Every structure is written in C-alpha cells, then in structure tokens.
Short mmCIF file of C-alpha atoms in Angstrom, two decimals:
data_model
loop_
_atom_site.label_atom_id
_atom_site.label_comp_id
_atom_site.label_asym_id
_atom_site.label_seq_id
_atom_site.Cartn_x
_atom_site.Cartn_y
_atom_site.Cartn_z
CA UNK P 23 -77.39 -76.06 2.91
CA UNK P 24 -80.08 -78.13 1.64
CA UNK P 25 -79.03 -77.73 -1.75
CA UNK P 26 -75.97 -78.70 -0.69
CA UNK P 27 -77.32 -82.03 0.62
CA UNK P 28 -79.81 -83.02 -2.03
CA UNK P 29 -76.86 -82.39 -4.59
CA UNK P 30 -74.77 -85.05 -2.61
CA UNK P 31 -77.79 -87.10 -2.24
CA UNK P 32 -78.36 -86.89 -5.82
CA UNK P 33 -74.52 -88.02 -6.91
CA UNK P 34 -74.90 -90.87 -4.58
CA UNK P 35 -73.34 -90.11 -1.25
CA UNK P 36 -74.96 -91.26 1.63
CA UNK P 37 -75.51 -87.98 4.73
CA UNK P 38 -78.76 -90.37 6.26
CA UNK P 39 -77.52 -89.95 10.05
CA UNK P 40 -79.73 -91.55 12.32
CA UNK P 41 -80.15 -89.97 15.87
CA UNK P 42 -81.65 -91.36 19.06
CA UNK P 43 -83.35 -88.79 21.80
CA UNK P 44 -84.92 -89.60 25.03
CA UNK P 45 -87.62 -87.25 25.38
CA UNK P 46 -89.06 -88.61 28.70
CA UNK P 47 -87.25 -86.37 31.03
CA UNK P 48 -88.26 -82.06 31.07
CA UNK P 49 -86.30 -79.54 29.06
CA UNK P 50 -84.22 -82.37 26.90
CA UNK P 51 -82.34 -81.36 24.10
CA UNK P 52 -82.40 -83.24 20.63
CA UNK P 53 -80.22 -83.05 18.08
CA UNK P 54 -81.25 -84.22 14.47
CA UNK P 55 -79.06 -84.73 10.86
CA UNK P 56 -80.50 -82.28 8.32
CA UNK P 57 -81.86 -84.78 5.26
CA UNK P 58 -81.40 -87.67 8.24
CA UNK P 59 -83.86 -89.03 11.27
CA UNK P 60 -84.40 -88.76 14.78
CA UNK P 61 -86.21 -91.42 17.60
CA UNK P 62 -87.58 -89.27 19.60
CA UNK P 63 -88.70 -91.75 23.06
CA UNK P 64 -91.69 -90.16 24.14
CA UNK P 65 -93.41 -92.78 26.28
CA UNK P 66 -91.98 -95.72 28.81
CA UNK P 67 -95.09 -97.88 27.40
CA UNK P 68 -98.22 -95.86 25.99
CA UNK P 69 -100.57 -98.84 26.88
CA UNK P 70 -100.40 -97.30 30.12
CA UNK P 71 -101.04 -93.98 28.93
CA UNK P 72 -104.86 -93.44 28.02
CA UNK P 73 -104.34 -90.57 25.93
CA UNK P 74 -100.83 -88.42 25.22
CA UNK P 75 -100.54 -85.33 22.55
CA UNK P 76 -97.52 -83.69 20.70
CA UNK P 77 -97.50 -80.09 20.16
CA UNK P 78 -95.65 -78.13 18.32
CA UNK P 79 -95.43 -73.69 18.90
CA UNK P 80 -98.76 -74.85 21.07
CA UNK P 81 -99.77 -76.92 17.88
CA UNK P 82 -101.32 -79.92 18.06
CA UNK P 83 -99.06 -82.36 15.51
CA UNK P 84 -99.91 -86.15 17.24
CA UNK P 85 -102.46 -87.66 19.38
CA UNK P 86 -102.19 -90.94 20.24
CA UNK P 87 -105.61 -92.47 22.24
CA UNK P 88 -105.77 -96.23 23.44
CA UNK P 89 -102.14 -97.26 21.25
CA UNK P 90 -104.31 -95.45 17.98
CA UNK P 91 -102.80 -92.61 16.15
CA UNK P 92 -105.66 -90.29 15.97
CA UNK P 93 -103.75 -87.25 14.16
CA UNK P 94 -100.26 -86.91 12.31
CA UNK P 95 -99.75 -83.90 10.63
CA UNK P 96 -95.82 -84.29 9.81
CA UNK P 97 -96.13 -86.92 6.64
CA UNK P 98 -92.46 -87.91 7.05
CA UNK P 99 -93.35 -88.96 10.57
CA UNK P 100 -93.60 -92.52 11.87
CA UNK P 101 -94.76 -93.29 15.88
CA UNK P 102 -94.80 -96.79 17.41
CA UNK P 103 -96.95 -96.41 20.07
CA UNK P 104 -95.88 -100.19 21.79
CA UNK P 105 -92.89 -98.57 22.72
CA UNK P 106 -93.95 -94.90 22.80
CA UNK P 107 -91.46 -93.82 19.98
CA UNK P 108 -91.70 -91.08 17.69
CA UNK P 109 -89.60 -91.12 14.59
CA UNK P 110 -89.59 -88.22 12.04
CA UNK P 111 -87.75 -88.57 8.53
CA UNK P 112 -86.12 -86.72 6.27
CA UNK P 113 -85.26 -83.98 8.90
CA UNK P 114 -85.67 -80.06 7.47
CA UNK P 115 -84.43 -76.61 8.89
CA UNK P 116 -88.49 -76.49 9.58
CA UNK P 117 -88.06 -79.36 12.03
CA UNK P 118 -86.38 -77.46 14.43
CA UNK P 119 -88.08 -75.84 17.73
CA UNK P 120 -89.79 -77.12 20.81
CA UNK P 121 -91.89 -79.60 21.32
CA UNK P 122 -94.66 -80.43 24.64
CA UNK P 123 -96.07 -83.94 25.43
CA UNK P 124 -99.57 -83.58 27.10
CA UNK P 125 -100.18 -86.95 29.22
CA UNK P 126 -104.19 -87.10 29.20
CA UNK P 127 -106.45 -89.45 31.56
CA UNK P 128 -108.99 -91.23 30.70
CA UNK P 129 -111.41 -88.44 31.89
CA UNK P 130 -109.72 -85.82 29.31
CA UNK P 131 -107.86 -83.79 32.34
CA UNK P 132 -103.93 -83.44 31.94
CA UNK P 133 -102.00 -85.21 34.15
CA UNK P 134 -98.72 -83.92 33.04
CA UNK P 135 -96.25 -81.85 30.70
CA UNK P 136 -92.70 -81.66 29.51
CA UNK P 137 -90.79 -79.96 26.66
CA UNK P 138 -88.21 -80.94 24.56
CA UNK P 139 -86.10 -78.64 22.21
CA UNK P 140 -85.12 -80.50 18.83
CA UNK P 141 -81.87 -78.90 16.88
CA UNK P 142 -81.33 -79.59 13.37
CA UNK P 143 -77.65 -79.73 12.32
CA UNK P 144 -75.98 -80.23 8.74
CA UNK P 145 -73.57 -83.16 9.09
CA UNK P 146 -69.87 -83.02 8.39
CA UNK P 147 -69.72 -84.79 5.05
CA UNK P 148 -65.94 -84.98 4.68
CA UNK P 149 -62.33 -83.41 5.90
CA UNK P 150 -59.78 -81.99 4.03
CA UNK P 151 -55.81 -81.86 5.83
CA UNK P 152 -53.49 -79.74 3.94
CA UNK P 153 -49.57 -79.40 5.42
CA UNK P 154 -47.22 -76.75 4.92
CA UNK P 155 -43.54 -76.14 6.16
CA UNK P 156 -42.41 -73.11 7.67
CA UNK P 157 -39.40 -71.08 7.71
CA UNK P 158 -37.73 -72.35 10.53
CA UNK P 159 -38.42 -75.97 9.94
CA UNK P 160 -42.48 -75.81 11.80
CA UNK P 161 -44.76 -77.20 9.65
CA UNK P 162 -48.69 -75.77 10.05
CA UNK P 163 -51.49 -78.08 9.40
CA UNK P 164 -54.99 -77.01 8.37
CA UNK P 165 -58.49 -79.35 8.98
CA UNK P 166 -61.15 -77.82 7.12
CA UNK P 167 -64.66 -79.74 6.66
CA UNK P 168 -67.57 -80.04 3.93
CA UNK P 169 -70.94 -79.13 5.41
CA UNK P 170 -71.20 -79.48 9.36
CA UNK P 171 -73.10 -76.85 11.69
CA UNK P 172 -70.74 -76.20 15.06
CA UNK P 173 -68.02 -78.25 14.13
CA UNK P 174 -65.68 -79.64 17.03
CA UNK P 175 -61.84 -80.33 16.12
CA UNK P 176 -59.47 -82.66 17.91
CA UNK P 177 -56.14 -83.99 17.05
CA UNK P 178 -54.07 -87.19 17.72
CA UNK P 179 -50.66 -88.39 16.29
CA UNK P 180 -50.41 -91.90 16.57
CA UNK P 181 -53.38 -92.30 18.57
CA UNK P 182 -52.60 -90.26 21.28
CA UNK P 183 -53.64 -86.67 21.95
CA UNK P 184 -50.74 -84.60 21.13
CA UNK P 185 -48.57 -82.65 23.85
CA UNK P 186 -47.27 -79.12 24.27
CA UNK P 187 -43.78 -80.48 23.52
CA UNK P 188 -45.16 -80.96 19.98
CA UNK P 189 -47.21 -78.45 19.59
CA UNK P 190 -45.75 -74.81 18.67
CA UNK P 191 -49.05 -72.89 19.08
CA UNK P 192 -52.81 -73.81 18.63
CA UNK P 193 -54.08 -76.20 20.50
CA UNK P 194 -56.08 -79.52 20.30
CA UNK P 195 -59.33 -77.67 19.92
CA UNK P 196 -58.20 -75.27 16.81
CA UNK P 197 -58.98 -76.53 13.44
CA UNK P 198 -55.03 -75.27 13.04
CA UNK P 199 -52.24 -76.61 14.42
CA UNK P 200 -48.36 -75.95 14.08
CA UNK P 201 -45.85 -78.53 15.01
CA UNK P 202 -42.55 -78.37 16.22
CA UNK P 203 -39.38 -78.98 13.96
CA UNK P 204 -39.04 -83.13 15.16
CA UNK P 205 -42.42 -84.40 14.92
CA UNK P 206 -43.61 -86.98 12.74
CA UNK P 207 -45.95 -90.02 12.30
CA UNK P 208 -49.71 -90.32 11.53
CA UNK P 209 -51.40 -87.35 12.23
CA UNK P 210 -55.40 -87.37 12.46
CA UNK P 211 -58.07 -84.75 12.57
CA UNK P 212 -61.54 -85.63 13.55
CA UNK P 213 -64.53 -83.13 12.96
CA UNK P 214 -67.72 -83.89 15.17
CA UNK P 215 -70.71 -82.37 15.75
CA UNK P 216 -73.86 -83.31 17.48
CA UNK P 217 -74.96 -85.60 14.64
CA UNK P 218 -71.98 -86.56 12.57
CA UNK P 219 -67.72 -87.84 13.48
CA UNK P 220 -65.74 -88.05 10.57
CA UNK P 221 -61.83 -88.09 10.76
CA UNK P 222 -59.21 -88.11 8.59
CA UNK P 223 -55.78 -89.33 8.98
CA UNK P 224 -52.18 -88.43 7.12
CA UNK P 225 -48.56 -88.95 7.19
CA UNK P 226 -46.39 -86.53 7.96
CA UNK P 227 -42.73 -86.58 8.08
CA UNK P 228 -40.19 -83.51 9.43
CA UNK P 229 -39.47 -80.55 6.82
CA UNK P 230 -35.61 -81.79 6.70
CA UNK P 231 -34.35 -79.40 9.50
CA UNK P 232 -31.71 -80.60 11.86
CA UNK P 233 -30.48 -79.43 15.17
CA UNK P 234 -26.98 -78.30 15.55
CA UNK P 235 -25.08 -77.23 18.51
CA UNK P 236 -21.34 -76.99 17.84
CA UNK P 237 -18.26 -73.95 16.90
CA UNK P 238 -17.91 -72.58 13.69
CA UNK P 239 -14.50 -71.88 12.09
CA UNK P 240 -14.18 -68.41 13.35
CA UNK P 241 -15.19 -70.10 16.83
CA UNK P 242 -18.61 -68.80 17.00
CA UNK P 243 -20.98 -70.75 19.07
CA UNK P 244 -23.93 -72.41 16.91
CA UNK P 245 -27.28 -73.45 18.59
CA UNK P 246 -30.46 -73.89 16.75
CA UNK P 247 -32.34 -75.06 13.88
CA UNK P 248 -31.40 -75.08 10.32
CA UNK P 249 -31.84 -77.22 6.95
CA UNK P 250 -29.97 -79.95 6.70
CA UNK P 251 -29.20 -80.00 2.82
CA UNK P 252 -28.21 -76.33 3.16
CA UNK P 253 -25.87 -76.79 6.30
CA UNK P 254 -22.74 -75.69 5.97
CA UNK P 255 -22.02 -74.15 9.48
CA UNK P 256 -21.31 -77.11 11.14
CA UNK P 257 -19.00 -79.85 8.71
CA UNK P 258 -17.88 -82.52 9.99
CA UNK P 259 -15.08 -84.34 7.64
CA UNK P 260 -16.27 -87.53 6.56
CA UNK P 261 -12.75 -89.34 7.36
CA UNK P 262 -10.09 -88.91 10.09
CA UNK P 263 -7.93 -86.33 8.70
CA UNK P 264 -4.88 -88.33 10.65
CA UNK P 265 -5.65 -91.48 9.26
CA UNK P 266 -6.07 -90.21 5.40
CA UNK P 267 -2.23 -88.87 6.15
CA UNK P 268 -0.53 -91.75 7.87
CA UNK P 269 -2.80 -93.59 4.71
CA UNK P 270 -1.09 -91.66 1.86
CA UNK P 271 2.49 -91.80 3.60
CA UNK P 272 2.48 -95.23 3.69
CA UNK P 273 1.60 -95.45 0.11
CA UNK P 274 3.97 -93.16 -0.95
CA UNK P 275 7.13 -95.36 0.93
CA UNK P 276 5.77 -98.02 -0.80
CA UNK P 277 5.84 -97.02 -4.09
CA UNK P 278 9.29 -95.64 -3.24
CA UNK P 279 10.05 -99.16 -1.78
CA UNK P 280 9.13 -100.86 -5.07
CA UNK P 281 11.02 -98.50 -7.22
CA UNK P 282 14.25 -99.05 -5.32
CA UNK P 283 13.70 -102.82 -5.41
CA UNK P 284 13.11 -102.54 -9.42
CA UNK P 285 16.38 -100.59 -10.10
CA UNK P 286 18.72 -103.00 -7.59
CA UNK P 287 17.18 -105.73 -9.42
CA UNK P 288 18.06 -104.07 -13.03
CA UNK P 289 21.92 -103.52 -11.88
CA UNK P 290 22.53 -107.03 -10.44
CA UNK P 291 21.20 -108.32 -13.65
CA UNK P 292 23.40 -106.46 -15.47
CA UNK P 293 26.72 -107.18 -13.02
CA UNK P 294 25.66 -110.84 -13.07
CA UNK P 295 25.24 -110.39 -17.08
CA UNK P 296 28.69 -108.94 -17.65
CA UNK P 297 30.52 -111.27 -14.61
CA UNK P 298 29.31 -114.32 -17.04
CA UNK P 299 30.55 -112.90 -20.04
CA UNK P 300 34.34 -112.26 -18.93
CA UNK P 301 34.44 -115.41 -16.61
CA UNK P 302 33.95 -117.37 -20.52
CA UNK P 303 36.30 -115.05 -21.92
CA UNK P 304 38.71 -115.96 -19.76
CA UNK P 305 38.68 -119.79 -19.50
CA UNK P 306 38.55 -119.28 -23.94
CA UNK P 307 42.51 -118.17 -23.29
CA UNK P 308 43.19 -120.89 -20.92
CA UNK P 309 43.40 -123.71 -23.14
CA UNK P 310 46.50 -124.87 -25.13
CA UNK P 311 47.02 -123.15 -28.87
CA UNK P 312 47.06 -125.52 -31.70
CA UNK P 313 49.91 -125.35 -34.16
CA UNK P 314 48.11 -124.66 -37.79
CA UNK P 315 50.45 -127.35 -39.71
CA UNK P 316 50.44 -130.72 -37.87
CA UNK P 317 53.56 -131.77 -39.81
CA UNK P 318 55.83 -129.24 -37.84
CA UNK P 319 55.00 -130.58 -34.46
CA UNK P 320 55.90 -133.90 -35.16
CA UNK P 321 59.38 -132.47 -36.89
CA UNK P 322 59.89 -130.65 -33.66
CA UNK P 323 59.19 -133.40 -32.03
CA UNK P 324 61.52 -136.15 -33.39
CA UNK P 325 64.15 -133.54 -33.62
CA UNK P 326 63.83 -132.92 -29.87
CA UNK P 327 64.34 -137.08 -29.56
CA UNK P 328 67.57 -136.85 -31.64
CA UNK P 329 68.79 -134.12 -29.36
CA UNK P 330 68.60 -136.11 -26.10
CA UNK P 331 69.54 -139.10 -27.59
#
C-alpha cells in the first residue's frame, strides 16, 4: 500500500489527508491518512503543565518541560506546545499503536495518565461505477474503490437515500446494488472511511422494459415485464380500425362520384354537339331555292301578267 501511494504521489495526485484528534480525554481513538497528518490535542494549555511526556510501547518519544521540547524522536513530528498540539507528518503503517501522556509536577511525581490508540488507514483515492442490465429489465450497479482500508458504501439517487421500492436486493450499505425495472436519474456512490469521502455520481436511465397488463389474441391474460422494442404480445393498432374504413369508403364514393359526373358530362356534350348540328341543317332547307337562269323567272313572270290580264 505504500507503494501504491508514493506511485500516486509521484504522478502528481494529491492523498495528503489531514486529520484532527483530541487526545485529552482516556482511551481516545485516532485515526490518521497513510502518507497524510494527524493533530493530535494533547494539552488544554501546557503553560500550565510543568512537565508532560509522550510514550510510545512504554517509550519515551516527547518531553515537553516549561513550553521547551526537550526530546523528539519521530523527525516528521512537529508539537506546539502554546496550544499543547502534537502534529506528526507523513503518517506510516509504523505510526500506528498506543500512545500515554504522563502529566509531571514540578517536583518530578506524576500527576496523571491517559492513552490514546492512533489507527493508520490508506485513503480511498477514487471510485469506479460500472452498470449492467439484467434479464428481466433490473439493472445491477457495482462501486468499487482505489486504495481505502474499511471502506463504508452508501447510495443516493437524486440526493435522497434510495427506498425498498427501488431497490431489488442489496441494500444501502452493499458496495452492490440492483434496481428495479422503472428507476432512473442520478445515481451516486460515496466511499468513506475514517480518513477519506470520495463519491462519485452517474446517470442512469431504465434498460427499455415496459410494463404490460392486457389479453393476448388467444385471450390469455398478460401481466409483467418485457422489452419494449421486442413487444409483440400486446399491439395496439396505431389508428381506429373504424375510422380507416368509414375513411376509405368515402373515398371510394367519391371517386365513383367523379367518374359518373365525367361520363354525364361527355354525353351531354355530345347530345348538345349533334342537337346544333341538325337544328343548322334544318333551317339550310328552309329558305327559298333560287332558279339557276334569272332570265326564266322573269319570262314566267310576264307570262303570268299576260294571263290575268
């Protein structure tokens, strides 16, 4: 695991975690970032204090007389003794164990002990959510994490914490979770520890699975699940069946309709055509004849005067 961090160290991501412990109560418990720091508050104000120790497996690491360090053995160590704090750098696996404070009087007698147990853990570096859809439309998500000693998992989907009528199996604690066929939204997992939170959030939409709840051809009753691109017990027509009939009779009467109204048209040209042509005819044989020699008509006529005469 150190490897592991001085590699990322090395390629320029950042794991320095800074921790905070208050060591002034008996029995605490500290928690420190492996390759990070811990403040570890030993003192309320060691200008009261004459004289106080540090020890470490019985030990002696710090002594601290009169707000002087007198002895530091941990080199990546820093104390501020105007406010009684006790930093150490650049945690290691080594770091790890229990610690005693020794108050001392001014006399050299003890006035007073109290442990502290420090824990090192490796931060969680990053998180990784993978998605996958199931057979019957569930999809399972995975949260797996870089790095990170007693990882803790937790879940939300769209900020809240998600609910059993969501949630197939798992639960909010698992780093696996399997969601029901109608979720969707943004779905985060967050990875904690003692020393580190990282989260990581995704989209997820539904695996295309539809709920249908109808009768089938053969009058089979149909409840359940099933992909919606690939449904074909339940089809609904897309148009009124009624209306695409009365639709194509009405066309069909009015192509009819037209027809008619083209051939009545065609015969009363025609009748009108051929009633012109014999009405001409017939006022041509109306009119009087004209004799071809002129001269004869005016014989008849003058011998048609003698006559009467």
């Amino acid at each position: 695991m150190e490897a592991v961090v001085g590699l990322l160290m090395l390629i320029g991501v950042s794991l320095v975690v800074e921790t905070h412990c208050d060591g002034r109560q008996n029995r605490t418990q500290c928690y420190g970032a492996l390759g990070g720091s811990v403040d570890i508050q030993l003192m309320d104000s060691s200008s009261e204090i004459p004289r106080y120790c540090l020890l470490k497996n019985s030990l002696r690491i710090l002594d601290v007389r009169n707000n002087k360090v007198i002895l530091n053995t941990i080199k990546q160590s820093s104390v501020f003794p105007s406010n009684g704090t006790f930093r150490i750098n650049n945690l290691s696996w080594n770091d790890s164990g229990e610690y005693t404070v020794q108050t001392i009087d001014s006399d050299g007698t003890s006035t007073g002990e109290r442990t502290l147990q420090l824990f090192i853990q490796a931060p969680v570096s990053s998180v990784l959510l993978v998605s996958e859809c199931l057979s019957q439309g569930e999809m399972r998500v995975s949260c797996s994490s870089e790095g990170g000693d007693s990882p803790q998992y937790s879940w939300t989907l769209d900020g809240r914490t998600l609910t059993d009528a969501e949630l197939l199996s798992g639960n909010n604690e698992g780093n696996i979770i399997t969601l029901k066929q109608h979720v969707s939204g943004h779905l985060v997992c967050s990875v904690r520890n003692n020393v580190s939170d990282v989260s990581r959030k995704q989209r997820i939409s539904t695996c295309g699975f539809i709920f249908i709840n109808c009768t089938s051809i053969n009058g089979t009753q149909i409840s359940g699940w099933v992909y919606e691109a690939d449904n074909t017990l339940c089809i609904k027509p897309t148009t009124n069946p009624t209306t695409t009939t009365q639709t194509a009779a009405g066309l069909s009467w009015f192509i009819l309709g037209l027809k008619a109204v083209v051939v009545i048209m065609s015969f009363s040209g025609i009748f009108i055509y051929f009633t012109w042509k014999k009405k001409k005819i017939l006022e041509g044989s109306a009119e009087p004849q004209m004799m071809e020699s002129p001269q004869n008509s005016v014989l008849m006529m003058e011998m048609s005067s003698y006559s009467n005469t």
